[in-house]
């Protein structure tokens, strides 16, 4: 839409007589507006009722977060109440959805970015205040015994394996872990 507006503005610099320029601009405006309305309608319909057979449908990213948040809340309820807990995610997208759909009022949400990318969830939060706390880790990947996450907690156990489906087809796998006794990030160890 924005590029169409630039193109319309660019048409004013084409050396045409006033009447031809006006007709060309009007025609282009109709094309841009109608195609943007059609595209917007198709995307909104696809997000709710997938009508186009798209192999990797980008609107799948809109689905399953409420279910994930509900499962995380169940795992948080299972954690020992004597030790404070927090929610931990490994990707910004998951952490943002956790902040919205999980019980982030009672349990703070953090991102641990071992990929070197920093954002609000790991820059503005002080991980040193979490030492000794338990966590619920939510990830799209499975962790083994030699992975980073097992180095920053005394004990990590897989709690849930969640397959998010849309219209009966799997669109995403989520692993939820119970993590005990946070030891700090490598720079803090």
XYZ file of C-alpha atoms in Angstrom:
189
model
C 0.000 0.000 0.000
C 2.794 2.364 0.912
C 4.707 1.582 -2.274
C 1.518 2.176 -4.271
C 1.242 5.632 -2.699
C 4.817 6.377 -3.707
C 4.039 5.233 -7.242
C 1.008 7.546 -7.363
C 3.161 10.437 -6.185
C 5.760 9.516 -8.802
C 3.123 9.748 -11.531
C 2.877 13.472 -10.897
C 6.406 13.883 -12.227
C 5.678 12.199 -15.563
C 5.688 14.863 -18.281
C 2.102 14.459 -19.519
C -0.557 16.984 -20.250
C -2.915 17.759 -17.352
C -5.825 15.636 -18.571
C -3.709 12.532 -19.316
C -1.876 12.784 -16.003
C -5.149 13.063 -14.108
C -6.586 9.999 -15.900
C -3.410 7.974 -15.290
C -3.353 8.938 -11.616
C -7.033 8.092 -11.208
C -6.598 4.717 -12.918
C -3.539 3.910 -10.812
C -5.325 4.976 -7.633
C -8.241 2.659 -8.445
C -5.848 -0.242 -9.139
C -3.884 0.317 -5.910
C -6.952 0.735 -3.693
C -8.883 -2.185 -5.160
C -5.896 -4.574 -5.036
C -5.116 -3.546 -1.449
C -8.733 -4.109 -0.390
C -8.854 -7.508 -2.105
C -5.509 -8.578 -0.589
C -6.551 -7.402 2.878
C -9.851 -9.284 2.637
C -8.144 -12.486 1.474
C -5.578 -12.362 4.300
C -8.265 -11.765 6.935
C -10.409 -14.610 5.624
C -7.357 -16.905 5.383
C -6.494 -16.157 9.022
C -9.917 -17.329 10.206
C -10.959 -19.863 7.545
C -8.004 -21.178 5.539
C -9.396 -21.182 2.021
C -6.116 -21.157 0.101
C -4.018 -24.348 0.188
C -0.785 -22.700 1.338
C 1.932 -25.155 2.446
C 3.546 -22.801 4.983
C 0.642 -20.508 5.776
C 1.930 -17.381 7.552
C -1.444 -16.953 9.257
C -0.672 -20.098 11.281
C 1.452 -17.840 13.484
C -1.791 -16.360 14.820
C -3.080 -19.629 16.267
C -2.440 -21.754 19.358
C -1.046 -19.164 21.750
C -4.006 -19.235 24.142
C -3.642 -23.029 24.385
C 0.092 -22.669 25.070
C -0.546 -20.054 27.788
C -3.114 -22.318 29.422
C -0.663 -25.237 29.533
C 2.077 -23.006 30.957
C -0.316 -21.859 33.697
C -1.053 -25.505 34.555
C 2.678 -26.247 34.835
C 3.186 -23.148 36.995
C 0.448 -24.413 39.327
C 2.374 -27.701 39.668
C 5.627 -25.991 40.678
C 6.621 -25.925 44.382
C 4.975 -22.928 46.041
C 7.808 -22.340 48.547
C 10.218 -21.178 45.825
C 9.341 -18.235 43.561
C 8.968 -19.070 39.887
C 9.284 -17.201 36.624
C 8.492 -17.902 32.984
C 11.351 -18.291 30.552
C 11.272 -18.433 26.765
C 14.012 -18.829 24.215
C 12.574 -16.730 21.382
C 11.122 -13.234 21.385
C 7.936 -14.349 19.614
C 7.160 -17.004 22.220
C 8.017 -14.668 25.096
C 5.699 -11.978 23.751
C 2.825 -14.453 23.531
C 3.602 -15.781 27.024
C 3.448 -12.253 28.427
C -0.056 -11.982 26.999
C -1.552 -15.464 27.465
C 0.232 -16.866 30.541
C -0.175 -15.574 34.086
C 2.462 -12.869 33.692
C 0.887 -10.787 36.481
C 2.064 -13.309 39.089
C 5.063 -14.738 37.249
C 7.523 -12.466 35.433
C 8.371 -13.385 31.850
C 11.968 -13.420 30.623
C 13.810 -14.317 27.471
C 17.163 -15.963 27.650
C 18.894 -15.174 24.395
C 21.830 -17.437 23.846
C 21.806 -16.448 20.174
C 23.252 -13.002 20.943
C 20.053 -11.083 20.197
C 18.837 -8.719 22.872
C 15.441 -7.113 23.388
C 13.137 -5.817 26.117
C 12.666 -9.199 27.807
C 16.354 -9.783 28.488
C 17.862 -6.287 28.627
C 15.470 -4.628 31.086
C 15.313 -7.580 33.464
C 17.867 -8.369 36.122
C 18.547 -12.106 36.045
C 20.683 -11.886 39.194
C 17.482 -11.314 41.213
C 16.218 -14.701 40.034
C 19.051 -16.790 41.479
C 17.651 -19.828 43.262
C 14.205 -19.432 41.711
C 12.426 -22.069 39.659
C 11.210 -21.512 36.119
C 8.922 -22.841 33.462
C 10.790 -22.867 30.160
C 8.821 -22.755 26.916
C 10.617 -23.597 23.707
C 10.139 -24.830 20.164
C 13.098 -27.152 20.586
C 13.921 -30.108 22.775
C 16.820 -29.841 25.195
C 19.268 -32.593 26.002
C 21.674 -33.179 28.864
C 24.505 -31.129 27.334
C 22.515 -28.069 26.310
C 22.880 -24.553 27.633
C 19.684 -24.642 29.677
C 20.836 -27.600 31.756
C 23.907 -25.562 32.737
C 21.902 -22.713 34.258
C 19.557 -24.840 36.387
C 20.266 -27.629 38.878
C 17.582 -29.836 37.391
C 15.483 -29.654 34.209
C 12.628 -31.994 33.381
C 10.292 -32.050 30.420
C 6.759 -31.459 31.604
C 4.654 -31.138 28.465
C 4.965 -31.696 24.754
C 2.287 -29.687 23.050
C 1.356 -29.975 19.382
C -0.586 -26.944 18.242
C -3.054 -27.833 15.505
C -5.131 -25.802 13.111
C -8.012 -27.561 11.398
C -6.565 -30.892 12.483
C -3.116 -30.270 11.010
C -0.048 -29.698 13.230
C 1.417 -26.224 12.842
C 3.873 -25.997 15.751
C 5.419 -28.068 18.519
C 6.016 -26.561 21.942
C 8.112 -28.091 24.720
C 7.428 -26.997 28.283
C 10.041 -27.723 30.962
C 10.140 -27.461 34.716
C 13.474 -25.944 35.725
C 14.709 -25.893 39.311
C 17.173 -23.602 41.114
C 18.326 -20.997 38.599
C 22.132 -20.581 38.854
C 22.411 -17.508 36.624
C 23.478 -16.914 33.056
C 27.055 -17.776 32.025
C 28.270 -14.188 32.455
C 26.881 -14.247 36.009
C 28.148 -17.714 36.995
